[in-house]
PDB file of C-alpha atoms and ligand atoms in Angstrom:
ATOM      1  CA  MET A   1       1.396 -28.969  -8.038  1.00 62.00           C
ATOM      2  CA  LYS A   2      -1.323 -26.796  -9.596  1.00 73.00           C
ATOM      3  CA  SER A   3      -1.098 -23.130  -8.756  1.00 85.00           C
ATOM      4  CA  ASN A   4      -3.684 -21.604  -6.541  1.00 86.00           C
ATOM      5  CA  PHE A   5      -3.677 -18.504  -8.946  1.00 95.00           C
ATOM      6  CA  LEU A   6      -4.182 -20.120 -12.413  1.00 94.00           C
ATOM      7  CA  ASP A   7      -6.576 -17.859 -14.351  1.00 91.00           C
ATOM      8  CA  LYS A   8      -7.595 -15.973 -11.129  1.00 97.00           C
ATOM      9  CA  VAL A   9      -8.356 -12.418 -11.968  1.00 98.00           C
ATOM     10  CA  VAL A  10      -6.221 -10.115  -9.793  1.00 98.00           C
ATOM     11  CA  VAL A  11      -6.823  -6.138  -9.538  1.00 98.00           C
ATOM     12  CA  ILE A  12      -3.899  -4.311  -8.272  1.00 98.00           C
ATOM     13  CA  THR A  13      -4.317  -0.482  -7.543  1.00 98.00           C
ATOM     14  CA  GLY A  14      -1.198   1.476  -7.680  1.00 98.00           C
ATOM     15  CA  GLY A  15       0.282  -1.508  -9.843  1.00 98.00           C
ATOM     16  CA  GLY A  16       2.341   0.934 -11.813  1.00 98.00           C
ATOM     17  CA  GLY A  17       4.496   1.612  -8.501  1.00 96.00           C
ATOM     18  CA  VAL A  18       7.381   0.034  -7.174  1.00 95.00           C
ATOM     19  CA  LEU A  19       6.100  -2.510  -4.608  1.00 97.00           C
ATOM     20  CA  CYS A  20       2.800  -3.198  -6.484  1.00 98.00           C
ATOM     21  CA  SER A  21       4.419  -3.835  -9.849  1.00 98.00           C
ATOM     22  CA  THR A  22       6.528  -6.629  -8.143  1.00 98.00           C
ATOM     23  CA  MET A  23       3.419  -8.032  -6.612  1.00 98.00           C
ATOM     24  CA  ALA A  24       1.823  -8.067 -10.081  1.00 98.00           C
ATOM     25  CA  ASN A  25       4.773  -9.772 -11.713  1.00 98.00           C
ATOM     26  CA  ALA A  26       4.780 -12.487  -8.808  1.00 98.00           C
ATOM     27  CA  LEU A  27       1.043 -13.130  -9.261  1.00 98.00           C
ATOM     28  CA  ALA A  28       1.219 -13.251 -12.980  1.00 98.00           C
ATOM     29  CA  ALA A  29       4.147 -15.797 -12.709  1.00 97.00           C
ATOM     30  CA  GLU A  30       1.677 -17.964 -10.741  1.00 97.00           C
ATOM     31  CA  GLY A  31      -0.725 -17.811 -13.690  1.00 97.00           C
ATOM     32  CA  ALA A  32      -2.971 -15.199 -12.497  1.00 98.00           C
ATOM     33  CA  LYS A  33      -4.585 -12.654 -15.094  1.00 98.00           C
ATOM     34  CA  VAL A  34      -3.512  -9.314 -13.587  1.00 98.00           C
ATOM     35  CA  ALA A  35      -5.153  -5.926 -13.950  1.00 98.00           C
ATOM     36  CA  ILE A  36      -2.767  -3.025 -13.140  1.00 98.00           C
ATOM     37  CA  LEU A  37      -4.748   0.025 -12.261  1.00 98.00           C
ATOM     38  CA  ASP A  38      -2.817   3.272 -11.708  1.00 98.00           C
ATOM     39  CA  LEU A  39      -3.235   6.958 -11.981  1.00 98.00           C
ATOM     40  CA  ARG A  40      -0.070   7.169 -14.340  1.00 97.00           C
ATOM     41  CA  ALA A  41      -1.501   5.180 -17.240  1.00 98.00           C
ATOM     42  CA  GLU A  42       1.915   4.956 -18.886  1.00 98.00           C
ATOM     43  CA  ASN A  43       3.270   3.084 -15.877  1.00 98.00           C
ATOM     44  CA  ALA A  44       0.358   0.678 -15.718  1.00 98.00           C
ATOM     45  CA  GLU A  45       0.903  -0.076 -19.423  1.00 98.00           C
ATOM     46  CA  ASN A  46       4.531  -0.647 -19.010  1.00 98.00           C
ATOM     47  CA  VAL A  47       4.140  -2.972 -16.142  1.00 98.00           C
ATOM     48  CA  ALA A  48       1.485  -4.937 -18.200  1.00 98.00           C
ATOM     49  CA  ASN A  49       3.748  -5.097 -21.223  1.00 98.00           C
ATOM     50  CA  GLN A  50       6.708  -6.445 -19.130  1.00 98.00           C
ATOM     51  CA  ILE A  51       4.337  -9.198 -17.811  1.00 98.00           C
ATOM     52  CA  THR A  52       3.051 -10.158 -21.244  1.00 98.00           C
ATOM     53  CA  GLN A  53       6.435 -10.084 -22.783  1.00 98.00           C
ATOM     54  CA  GLN A  54       7.428 -12.847 -20.186  1.00 97.00           C
ATOM     55  CA  GLY A  55       4.478 -14.828 -21.218  1.00 97.00           C
ATOM     56  CA  GLY A  56       2.070 -13.738 -18.554  1.00 98.00           C
ATOM     57  CA  GLN A  57      -1.424 -12.388 -18.736  1.00 98.00           C
ATOM     58  CA  ALA A  58      -1.893  -8.592 -17.734  1.00 98.00           C
ATOM     59  CA  ILE A  59      -3.481  -5.345 -18.794  1.00 98.00           C
ATOM     60  CA  GLY A  60      -2.746  -1.834 -17.858  1.00 98.00           C
ATOM     61  CA  VAL A  61      -5.744   0.403 -16.862  1.00 98.00           C
ATOM     62  CA  ALA A  62      -5.770   4.086 -16.169  1.00 98.00           C
ATOM     63  CA  CYS A  63      -7.653   4.720 -13.054  1.00 98.00           C
ATOM     64  CA  ASN A  64      -8.117   7.161 -10.151  1.00 98.00           C
ATOM     65  CA  VAL A  65      -8.870   5.343  -6.978  1.00 98.00           C
ATOM     66  CA  LEU A  66     -10.499   8.299  -5.572  1.00 98.00           C
ATOM     67  CA  ASN A  67     -13.095   8.655  -8.424  1.00 98.00           C
ATOM     68  CA  LEU A  68     -16.037   6.321  -8.406  1.00 98.00           C
ATOM     69  CA  GLU A  69     -16.733   6.694 -12.157  1.00 98.00           C
ATOM     70  CA  SER A  70     -13.115   6.110 -13.008  1.00 98.00           C
ATOM     71  CA  LEU A  71     -13.172   2.938 -10.883  1.00 98.00           C
ATOM     72  CA  GLN A  72     -16.541   1.713 -12.412  1.00 98.00           C
ATOM     73  CA  ALA A  73     -14.971   2.428 -16.050  1.00 98.00           C
ATOM     74  CA  ALA A  74     -11.878   0.399 -15.010  1.00 98.00           C
ATOM     75  CA  HIS A  75     -14.078  -2.401 -13.635  1.00 98.00           C
ATOM     76  CA  GLN A  76     -15.961  -2.610 -17.033  1.00 98.00           C
ATOM     77  CA  VAL A  77     -12.496  -2.959 -18.808  1.00 98.00           C
ATOM     78  CA  VAL A  78     -11.578  -5.596 -16.364  1.00 98.00           C
ATOM     79  CA  LEU A  79     -14.788  -7.566 -16.710  1.00 98.00           C
ATOM     80  CA  GLU A  80     -14.554  -7.330 -20.511  1.00 98.00           C
ATOM     81  CA  LYS A  81     -10.959  -8.244 -20.881  1.00 98.00           C
ATOM     82  CA  LEU A  82     -10.259 -10.602 -18.013  1.00 98.00           C
ATOM     83  CA  GLY A  83     -13.464 -11.331 -16.108  1.00 98.00           C
ATOM     84  CA  PRO A  84     -14.696 -10.853 -12.536  1.00 98.00           C
ATOM     85  CA  CYS A  85     -12.352  -9.951  -9.847  1.00 98.00           C
ATOM     86  CA  ASP A  86     -11.072 -12.780  -7.545  1.00 98.00           C
ATOM     87  CA  ILE A  87      -8.321 -10.865  -5.659  1.00 98.00           C
ATOM     88  CA  LEU A  88      -8.099  -7.041  -4.952  1.00 98.00           C
ATOM     89  CA  ILE A  89      -5.062  -5.635  -3.797  1.00 98.00           C
ATOM     90  CA  ASN A  90      -5.433  -2.017  -2.619  1.00 98.00           C
ATOM     91  CA  GLY A  91      -1.912  -0.693  -3.340  1.00 98.00           C
ATOM     92  CA  ALA A  92      -2.347   2.912  -4.260  1.00 98.00           C
ATOM     93  CA  GLY A  93      -1.173   5.062  -1.238  1.00 97.00           C
ATOM     94  CA  GLY A  94       1.411   7.219  -0.033  1.00 94.00           C
ATOM     95  CA  ASN A  95       2.388  10.451   1.895  1.00 93.00           C
ATOM     96  CA  HIS A  96       2.452  14.159   1.018  1.00 93.00           C
ATOM     97  CA  PRO A  97       4.991  16.843   2.009  1.00 91.00           C
ATOM     98  CA  LYS A  98       2.135  19.011   3.122  1.00 93.00           C
ATOM     99  CA  GLY A  99       1.218  16.417   5.888  1.00 93.00           C
ATOM    100  CA  THR A 100       4.759  16.225   7.215  1.00 94.00           C
ATOM    101  CA  THR A 101       6.602  18.285   9.832  1.00 96.00           C
ATOM    102  CA  SER A 102      10.292  19.102   9.166  1.00 93.00           C
ATOM    103  CA  LYS A 103      11.559  18.097  12.534  1.00 94.00           C
ATOM    104  CA  PRO A 104      10.819  15.089  14.687  1.00 94.00           C
ATOM    105  CA  PHE A 105      10.465  16.945  18.006  1.00 96.00           C
ATOM    106  CA  PHE A 106       8.856  20.416  18.785  1.00 96.00           C
ATOM    107  CA  GLU A 107      11.210  22.746  20.729  1.00 95.00           C
ATOM    108  CA  LEU A 108      10.390  25.816  22.475  1.00 93.00           C
ATOM    109  CA  ALA A 109      12.671  27.950  20.205  1.00 93.00           C
ATOM    110  CA  ASP A 110      10.543  26.731  17.170  1.00 93.00           C
ATOM    111  CA  LEU A 111       7.681  29.032  18.309  1.00 90.00           C
ATOM    112  CA  GLU A 112       9.823  32.200  17.542  1.00 88.00           C
ATOM    113  CA  SER A 113      11.932  30.757  14.816  1.00 86.00           C
ATOM    114  CA  SER A 114      11.918  32.313  11.424  1.00 86.00           C
ATOM    115  CA  THR A 115      14.174  29.533  10.035  1.00 88.00           C
ATOM    116  CA  GLU A 116      13.423  28.993   6.355  1.00 88.00           C
ATOM    117  CA  GLY A 117      11.860  25.716   5.554  1.00 88.00           C
ATOM    118  CA  LEU A 118      10.869  25.115   9.214  1.00 94.00           C
ATOM    119  CA  LYS A 119       7.483  23.297   9.186  1.00 94.00           C
ATOM    120  CA  THR A 120       6.099  22.730  12.675  1.00 96.00           C
ATOM    121  CA  PHE A 121       2.832  20.978  13.733  1.00 96.00           C
ATOM    122  CA  PHE A 122       1.261  24.417  13.699  1.00 95.00           C
ATOM    123  CA  ASP A 123       2.170  24.894  10.040  1.00 94.00           C
ATOM    124  CA  LEU A 124       0.663  21.707   8.740  1.00 96.00           C
ATOM    125  CA  ASP A 125      -1.892  22.374   5.991  1.00 95.00           C
ATOM    126  CA  PRO A 126      -5.209  20.573   6.491  1.00 96.00           C
ATOM    127  CA  GLU A 127      -5.364  20.098   2.776  1.00 96.00           C
ATOM    128  CA  GLY A 128      -2.196  18.053   2.823  1.00 96.00           C
ATOM    129  CA  ILE A 129      -3.701  15.968   5.696  1.00 97.00           C
ATOM    130  CA  LYS A 130      -6.868  15.476   3.824  1.00 98.00           C
ATOM    131  CA  PHE A 131      -4.985  14.467   0.730  1.00 98.00           C
ATOM    132  CA  VAL A 132      -3.168  11.687   2.563  1.00 98.00           C
ATOM    133  CA  PHE A 133      -6.281  10.512   4.363  1.00 98.00           C
ATOM    134  CA  GLU A 134      -8.250  10.312   1.220  1.00 98.00           C
ATOM    135  CA  LEU A 135      -5.554   8.612  -0.895  1.00 98.00           C
ATOM    136  CA  ASN A 136      -4.887   5.850   1.645  1.00 98.00           C
ATOM    137  CA  PHE A 137      -8.298   5.261   3.142  1.00 98.00           C
ATOM    138  CA  ILE A 138     -10.949   6.441   0.747  1.00 98.00           C
ATOM    139  CA  GLY A 139      -8.520   5.217  -2.041  1.00 98.00           C
ATOM    140  CA  SER A 140      -8.829   1.594  -0.468  1.00 98.00           C
ATOM    141  CA  LEU A 141     -12.625   1.846   0.473  1.00 98.00           C
ATOM    142  CA  LEU A 142     -13.854   2.811  -3.089  1.00 98.00           C
ATOM    143  CA  PRO A 143     -12.131   0.119  -5.018  1.00 98.00           C
ATOM    144  CA  THR A 144     -13.304  -2.372  -2.482  1.00 98.00           C
ATOM    145  CA  GLN A 145     -16.911  -1.147  -3.054  1.00 98.00           C
ATOM    146  CA  VAL A 146     -16.442  -1.599  -6.824  1.00 98.00           C
ATOM    147  CA  PHE A 147     -14.642  -4.798  -6.962  1.00 98.00           C
ATOM    148  CA  ALA A 148     -15.807  -6.873  -3.938  1.00 98.00           C
ATOM    149  CA  LYS A 149     -19.371  -7.449  -5.450  1.00 97.00           C
ATOM    150  CA  ASP A 150     -17.642  -9.624  -8.128  1.00 97.00           C
ATOM    151  CA  MET A 151     -16.083 -11.607  -5.263  1.00 97.00           C
ATOM    152  CA  ILE A 152     -18.983 -12.483  -3.201  1.00 95.00           C
ATOM    153  CA  THR A 153     -20.154 -15.327  -5.187  1.00 87.00           C
ATOM    154  CA  ARG A 154     -16.572 -16.427  -5.974  1.00 92.00           C
ATOM    155  CA  PRO A 155     -15.073 -19.035  -3.738  1.00 91.00           C
ATOM    156  CA  GLY A 156     -11.467 -18.257  -2.598  1.00 93.00           C
ATOM    157  CA  SER A 157     -11.636 -14.466  -2.922  1.00 97.00           C
ATOM    158  CA  SER A 158      -9.401 -12.160  -1.160  1.00 98.00           C
ATOM    159  CA  ILE A 159      -8.698  -8.477  -0.329  1.00 98.00           C
ATOM    160  CA  ILE A 160      -5.233  -7.315   0.448  1.00 98.00           C
ATOM    161  CA  ASN A 161      -4.664  -3.702   1.938  1.00 98.00           C
ATOM    162  CA  ILE A 162      -1.361  -2.135   2.479  1.00 98.00           C
ATOM    163  CA  SER A 163      -0.818  -0.762   5.885  1.00 98.00           C
ATOM    164  CA  SER A 164       2.700   0.280   7.249  1.00 98.00           C
ATOM    165  CA  MET A 165       4.959   0.292  10.284  1.00 96.00           C
ATOM    166  CA  ASN A 166       3.446   3.786  11.243  1.00 96.00           C
ATOM    167  CA  ALA A 167       0.192   2.003  11.820  1.00 97.00           C
ATOM    168  CA  PHE A 168       1.474   0.162  14.857  1.00 97.00           C
ATOM    169  CA  LYS A 169       3.302   3.133  16.347  1.00 96.00           C
ATOM    170  CA  PRO A 170       3.226   6.472  14.578  1.00 97.00           C
ATOM    171  CA  LEU A 171       6.574   7.450  12.972  1.00 94.00           C
ATOM    172  CA  THR A 172       7.941  11.040  13.678  1.00 95.00           C
ATOM    173  CA  LYS A 173       7.106  13.790  11.180  1.00 94.00           C
ATOM    174  CA  ILE A 174       4.346  12.063   9.353  1.00 95.00           C
ATOM    175  CA  PRO A 175       1.068  12.394  11.388  1.00 97.00           C
ATOM    176  CA  ALA A 176      -1.304  12.204   8.487  1.00 97.00           C
ATOM    177  CA  TYR A 177       0.450   9.169   6.870  1.00 97.00           C
ATOM    178  CA  SER A 178       0.601   7.388  10.210  1.00 98.00           C
ATOM    179  CA  GLY A 179      -3.059   8.053  10.947  1.00 98.00           C
ATOM    180  CA  ALA A 180      -4.208   7.083   7.570  1.00 98.00           C
ATOM    181  CA  LYS A 181      -2.249   3.661   7.627  1.00 98.00           C
ATOM    182  CA  ALA A 182      -3.762   3.053  11.179  1.00 98.00           C
ATOM    183  CA  ALA A 183      -7.134   3.509   9.741  1.00 98.00           C
ATOM    184  CA  ILE A 184      -6.172   0.984   7.045  1.00 98.00           C
ATOM    185  CA  SER A 185      -5.217  -1.654   9.626  1.00 98.00           C
ATOM    186  CA  ASN A 186      -8.483  -1.024  11.416  1.00 98.00           C
ATOM    187  CA  PHE A 187     -10.495  -1.136   8.317  1.00 98.00           C
ATOM    188  CA  THR A 188      -8.948  -4.448   7.445  1.00 98.00           C
ATOM    189  CA  GLN A 189     -10.166  -5.886  10.669  1.00 98.00           C
ATOM    190  CA  TRP A 190     -13.603  -4.493  10.208  1.00 98.00           C
ATOM    191  CA  LEU A 191     -14.041  -5.515   6.681  1.00 98.00           C
ATOM    192  CA  ALA A 192     -12.735  -8.971   7.520  1.00 98.00           C
ATOM    193  CA  VAL A 193     -15.488  -9.464  10.017  1.00 98.00           C
ATOM    194  CA  HIS A 194     -18.026  -7.779   7.863  1.00 98.00           C
ATOM    195  CA  PHE A 195     -17.394 -10.134   4.813  1.00 98.00           C
ATOM    196  CA  ALA A 196     -16.616 -13.189   7.018  1.00 97.00           C
ATOM    197  CA  LYS A 197     -20.030 -14.902   5.975  1.00 96.00           C
ATOM    198  CA  THR A 198     -19.387 -14.296   2.259  1.00 96.00           C
ATOM    199  CA  GLY A 199     -16.109 -16.076   2.122  1.00 94.00           C
ATOM    200  CA  ILE A 200     -14.096 -13.184   1.162  1.00 98.00           C
ATOM    201  CA  ARG A 201     -11.027 -12.862   3.260  1.00 98.00           C
ATOM    202  CA  VAL A 202      -9.492  -9.482   3.998  1.00 98.00           C
ATOM    203  CA  ASN A 203      -5.921  -9.095   5.265  1.00 98.00           C
ATOM    204  CA  ALA A 204      -3.140  -6.524   5.111  1.00 98.00           C
ATOM    205  CA  LEU A 205       0.690  -6.478   4.470  1.00 98.00           C
ATOM    206  CA  ALA A 206       2.499  -3.946   6.688  1.00 98.00           C
ATOM    207  CA  PRO A 207       5.802  -3.230   4.936  1.00 98.00           C
ATOM    208  CA  GLY A 208       8.667  -1.932   6.932  1.00 97.00           C
ATOM    209  CA  PHE A 209      11.127   0.229   5.194  1.00 96.00           C
ATOM    210  CA  PHE A 210      11.668  -0.277   1.529  1.00 94.00           C
ATOM    211  CA  LEU A 211      13.830   2.166  -0.433  1.00 89.00           C
ATOM    212  CA  THR A 212      11.313   3.441  -2.913  1.00 86.00           C
ATOM    213  CA  ASP A 213      10.749   6.812  -4.819  1.00 78.00           C
ATOM    214  CA  GLN A 214       8.342   8.109  -2.076  1.00 75.00           C
ATOM    215  CA  ASN A 215      11.003   7.928   0.653  1.00 82.00           C
ATOM    216  CA  ARG A 216      14.285   8.114  -1.025  1.00 84.00           C
ATOM    217  CA  THR A 217      14.776  11.715  -0.251  1.00 82.00           C
ATOM    218  CA  LEU A 218      13.903  11.009   3.497  1.00 80.00           C
ATOM    219  CA  LEU A 219      16.236   8.185   3.767  1.00 88.00           C
ATOM    220  CA  THR A 220      19.221   8.893   1.553  1.00 90.00           C
ATOM    221  CA  ASN A 221      21.248  11.873   0.524  1.00 92.00           C
ATOM    222  CA  THR A 222      21.960  12.743  -3.039  1.00 91.00           C
ATOM    223  CA  ASP A 223      25.329  10.872  -2.930  1.00 91.00           C
ATOM    224  CA  GLY A 224      23.422   7.731  -1.790  1.00 88.00           C
ATOM    225  CA  SER A 225      24.649   7.815   1.892  1.00 92.00           C
ATOM    226  CA  LEU A 226      22.017   7.372   4.514  1.00 93.00           C
ATOM    227  CA  THR A 227      20.300  10.507   6.285  1.00 92.00           C
ATOM    228  CA  ALA A 228      20.195  10.512  10.000  1.00 91.00           C
ATOM    229  CA  ARG A 229      16.653   9.053   9.618  1.00 88.00           C
ATOM    230  CA  GLY A 230      17.801   6.348   7.287  1.00 93.00           C
ATOM    231  CA  ASN A 231      20.521   5.383   9.903  1.00 95.00           C
ATOM    232  CA  THR A 232      18.013   5.453  12.869  1.00 94.00           C
ATOM    233  CA  ILE A 233      15.826   3.075  10.746  1.00 95.00           C
ATOM    234  CA  LEU A 234      18.502   0.651  10.170  1.00 95.00           C
ATOM    235  CA  GLU A 235      19.671   0.687  13.727  1.00 96.00           C
ATOM    236  CA  HIS A 236      16.056  -0.272  14.658  1.00 97.00           C
ATOM    237  CA  THR A 237      15.800  -2.968  11.991  1.00 97.00           C
ATOM    238  CA  PRO A 238      17.383  -6.118  13.725  1.00 98.00           C
ATOM    239  CA  MET A 239      17.995  -7.671  10.250  1.00 98.00           C
ATOM    240  CA  GLY A 240      20.129  -4.592   9.425  1.00 96.00           C
ATOM    241  CA  ARG A 241      18.799  -3.662   5.948  1.00 96.00           C
ATOM    242  CA  PHE A 242      15.960  -2.022   4.057  1.00 95.00           C
ATOM    243  CA  GLY A 243      13.345  -4.361   2.600  1.00 96.00           C
ATOM    244  CA  GLU A 244      13.496  -5.394  -1.239  1.00 95.00           C
ATOM    245  CA  PRO A 245      10.179  -5.473  -3.088  1.00 96.00           C
ATOM    246  CA  GLU A 246      10.473  -9.215  -3.579  1.00 97.00           C
ATOM    247  CA  ASP A 247      10.491  -9.589   0.271  1.00 98.00           C
ATOM    248  CA  LEU A 248       6.623  -8.971   0.082  1.00 98.00           C
ATOM    249  CA  THR A 249       5.769 -11.658  -2.535  1.00 98.00           C
ATOM    250  CA  GLY A 250       6.030 -14.763  -0.366  1.00 98.00           C
ATOM    251  CA  THR A 251       3.649 -13.348   2.248  1.00 98.00           C
ATOM    252  CA  LEU A 252       1.379 -11.899  -0.429  1.00 98.00           C
ATOM    253  CA  LEU A 253       1.003 -15.304  -2.306  1.00 98.00           C
ATOM    254  CA  TRP A 254       0.377 -17.073   1.035  1.00 98.00           C
ATOM    255  CA  LEU A 255      -2.306 -14.478   2.143  1.00 98.00           C
ATOM    256  CA  CYS A 256      -4.139 -14.645  -1.098  1.00 96.00           C
ATOM    257  CA  GLY A 257      -3.884 -18.444  -1.637  1.00 95.00           C
ATOM    258  CA  ASP A 258      -5.584 -21.526  -0.149  1.00 94.00           C
ATOM    259  CA  GLY A 259      -2.747 -21.927   2.415  1.00 96.00           C
ATOM    260  CA  SER A 260      -4.285 -19.238   4.557  1.00 98.00           C
ATOM    261  CA  LYS A 261      -7.939 -20.099   4.053  1.00 96.00           C
ATOM    262  CA  PHE A 262      -8.681 -19.802   7.738  1.00 98.00           C
ATOM    263  CA  VAL A 263      -6.850 -16.467   8.070  1.00 98.00           C
ATOM    264  CA  THR A 264      -8.748 -13.184   7.845  1.00 98.00           C
ATOM    265  CA  GLY A 265      -8.324  -9.816   9.627  1.00 98.00           C
ATOM    266  CA  VAL A 266      -4.518  -9.943  10.174  1.00 98.00           C
ATOM    267  CA  VAL A 267      -1.958  -7.323   9.491  1.00 98.00           C
ATOM    268  CA  ILE A 268       1.373  -8.965   8.771  1.00 98.00           C
ATOM    269  CA  PRO A 269       4.569  -6.948   9.372  1.00 98.00           C
ATOM    270  CA  ILE A 270       7.196  -7.666   6.867  1.00 98.00           C
ATOM    271  CA  ASP A 271       9.964  -5.518   8.485  1.00 98.00           C
ATOM    272  CA  GLY A 272      13.161  -7.354   9.222  1.00 98.00           C
ATOM    273  CA  GLY A 273      12.027  -7.226  12.926  1.00 98.00           C
ATOM    274  CA  PHE A 274      11.557  -3.434  13.216  1.00 98.00           C
ATOM    275  CA  SER A 275       8.147  -3.696  14.885  1.00 97.00           C
ATOM    276  CA  ALA A 276       9.439  -6.253  17.430  1.00 97.00           C
ATOM    277  CA  PHE A 277      12.403  -4.344  18.537  1.00 97.00           C
ATOM    278  CA  SER A 278      12.195  -2.114  21.452  1.00 95.00           C
ATOM    279  CA  GLY A 279      15.510  -0.243  20.465  1.00 92.00           C
ATOM    280  CA  VAL A 280      17.687  -1.809  23.243  1.00 92.00           C
TER     281      VAL A 280
HETATM  282  P1  NAD B 301       4.757   4.046  -5.357  1.00 54.25           P
HETATM  283  O1  NAD B 301       4.600   5.503  -5.292  1.00 54.25           O
HETATM  284  O2  NAD B 301       5.897   3.474  -6.077  1.00 54.25           O
HETATM  285  O3  NAD B 301       3.439   3.348  -5.846  1.00 54.25           O
HETATM  286  C1  NAD B 301       2.118   3.994  -5.646  1.00 54.25           C
HETATM  287  C2  NAD B 301       1.329   4.027  -6.938  1.00 54.25           C
HETATM  288  O4  NAD B 301       0.059   4.418  -6.620  1.00 54.25           O
HETATM  289  C3  NAD B 301       1.899   4.921  -7.912  1.00 54.25           C
HETATM  290  O5  NAD B 301       2.209   4.065  -9.163  1.00 54.25           O
HETATM  291  C4  NAD B 301       0.978   5.939  -8.225  1.00 54.25           C
HETATM  292  O6  NAD B 301       0.886   6.449  -9.617  1.00 54.25           O
HETATM  293  C5  NAD B 301      -0.303   5.308  -7.725  1.00 54.25           C
HETATM  294  N1  NAD B 301      -1.281   6.301  -7.317  1.00 54.25           N
HETATM  295  C6  NAD B 301      -1.160   7.367  -6.621  1.00 54.25           C
HETATM  296  N2  NAD B 301      -2.401   7.907  -6.467  1.00 54.25           N
HETATM  297  C7  NAD B 301      -3.363   7.210  -7.031  1.00 54.25           C
HETATM  298  C8  NAD B 301      -4.577   7.392  -7.376  1.00 54.25           C
HETATM  299  N3  NAD B 301      -5.510   8.468  -6.994  1.00 54.25           N
HETATM  300  N4  NAD B 301      -5.340   6.425  -8.163  1.00 54.25           N
HETATM  301  C9  NAD B 301      -4.578   5.428  -8.648  1.00 54.25           C
HETATM  302  N5  NAD B 301      -3.278   5.241  -8.438  1.00 54.25           N
HETATM  303  C10 NAD B 301      -2.603   6.050  -7.695  1.00 54.25           C
HETATM  304  O7  NAD B 301       4.752   3.508  -3.823  1.00 54.25           O
HETATM  305  P2  NAD B 301       5.167   2.243  -3.082  1.00 54.25           P
HETATM  306  O8  NAD B 301       6.302   2.570  -2.210  1.00 54.25           O
HETATM  307  O9  NAD B 301       5.373   1.096  -4.119  1.00 54.25           O
HETATM  308  O10 NAD B 301       3.960   1.954  -2.181  1.00 54.25           O
HETATM  309  C11 NAD B 301       2.789   1.154  -2.481  1.00 54.25           C
HETATM  310  C12 NAD B 301       2.028   0.949  -1.173  1.00 54.25           C
HETATM  311  O11 NAD B 301       2.897   0.601  -0.127  1.00 54.25           O
HETATM  312  C13 NAD B 301       1.494   2.385  -0.640  1.00 54.25           C
HETATM  313  O12 NAD B 301       0.180   2.059  -0.259  1.00 54.25           O
HETATM  314  C14 NAD B 301       2.396   2.697   0.287  1.00 54.25           C
HETATM  315  O13 NAD B 301       1.834   3.591   1.272  1.00 54.25           O
HETATM  316  C15 NAD B 301       2.788   1.402   0.992  1.00 54.25           C
HETATM  317  N6  NAD B 301       3.985   1.248   1.644  1.00 54.25           N
HETATM  318  C16 NAD B 301       5.182   1.540   1.231  1.00 54.25           C
HETATM  319  C17 NAD B 301       6.408   1.475   2.010  1.00 54.25           C
HETATM  320  C18 NAD B 301       7.719   1.769   1.487  1.00 54.25           C
HETATM  321  O14 NAD B 301       8.674   1.580   2.263  1.00 54.25           O
HETATM  322  N7  NAD B 301       7.883   2.090   0.179  1.00 54.25           N
HETATM  323  C19 NAD B 301       6.124   0.998   3.366  1.00 54.25           C
HETATM  324  C20 NAD B 301       4.993   0.782   3.816  1.00 54.25           C
HETATM  325  C21 NAD B 301       3.810   0.890   3.066  1.00 54.25           C
END
């Protein structure tokens, strides 16, 4: 059967990262031409090289999703080397320690405490909060403004945003990241409605817990054993394991392909049952 993705141009922001490089590989294996955009140019190049060495078509492009000029320059490179964009994956995102409290619950004693490293709600740095909101929300909005214009006249176009478990219910300690991903889920629905008459579909993946560089220190100790938080997560994941990046690709291919052509505005949890489980 002919692939849905043969010669489709896919732009993946954050494509040099753990989850999105796996998505890039999966789409390239289906015959797509993939542009890997990342702040870390070397990582983008490495992922593109890996794909081309396996016979796929890919380019790495240095790009900052928070900078319109940088996005426009990347757009020119994509147009020249691959053509207009058919599928945009807004993958760049993440948390920041300055938007994170050190404890899940505030206790009275914390008011007077001089414990080193204690960061309560009252110590949160607005700059850290802004960083996280900008990276996740503005960092999805700006690339969409730049690349979606290509898609308006191209049948079968799709935008995929990356939400998270914390969008459904906030996770302890990470108010900025939770709020920013909730905004991504909301934006996915808004944009799906806004673009519905153009034929561009807009959907999101909501990955559960995947052990990656961003959360490794939150979930595992230096000896590889689980932290208390890592254990709590697995206890609340009915399937009893962390996700593997490859767990995202089946849903991704379905959401950007013809099989889901009447699906728009959904946020799909890929979480081993975490969001369905009440804890008892
Ligand atoms: P990652 O850190 O491996 O990848 C993120 C990539 O984004 C990095 O390569 C980084 O260089 C790039 N990036 C950061 N700022 C950028 C900018 N301003 N412009 C361009 N690129 C930039 O993280 P990951 O775990 O693969 O996460 C990918 C996406 O999935 C993120 O949106 C993340 O929030 C989301 N997510 C991850 C998990 C998880 O468990 N790892 C769970 C839910 C959602």
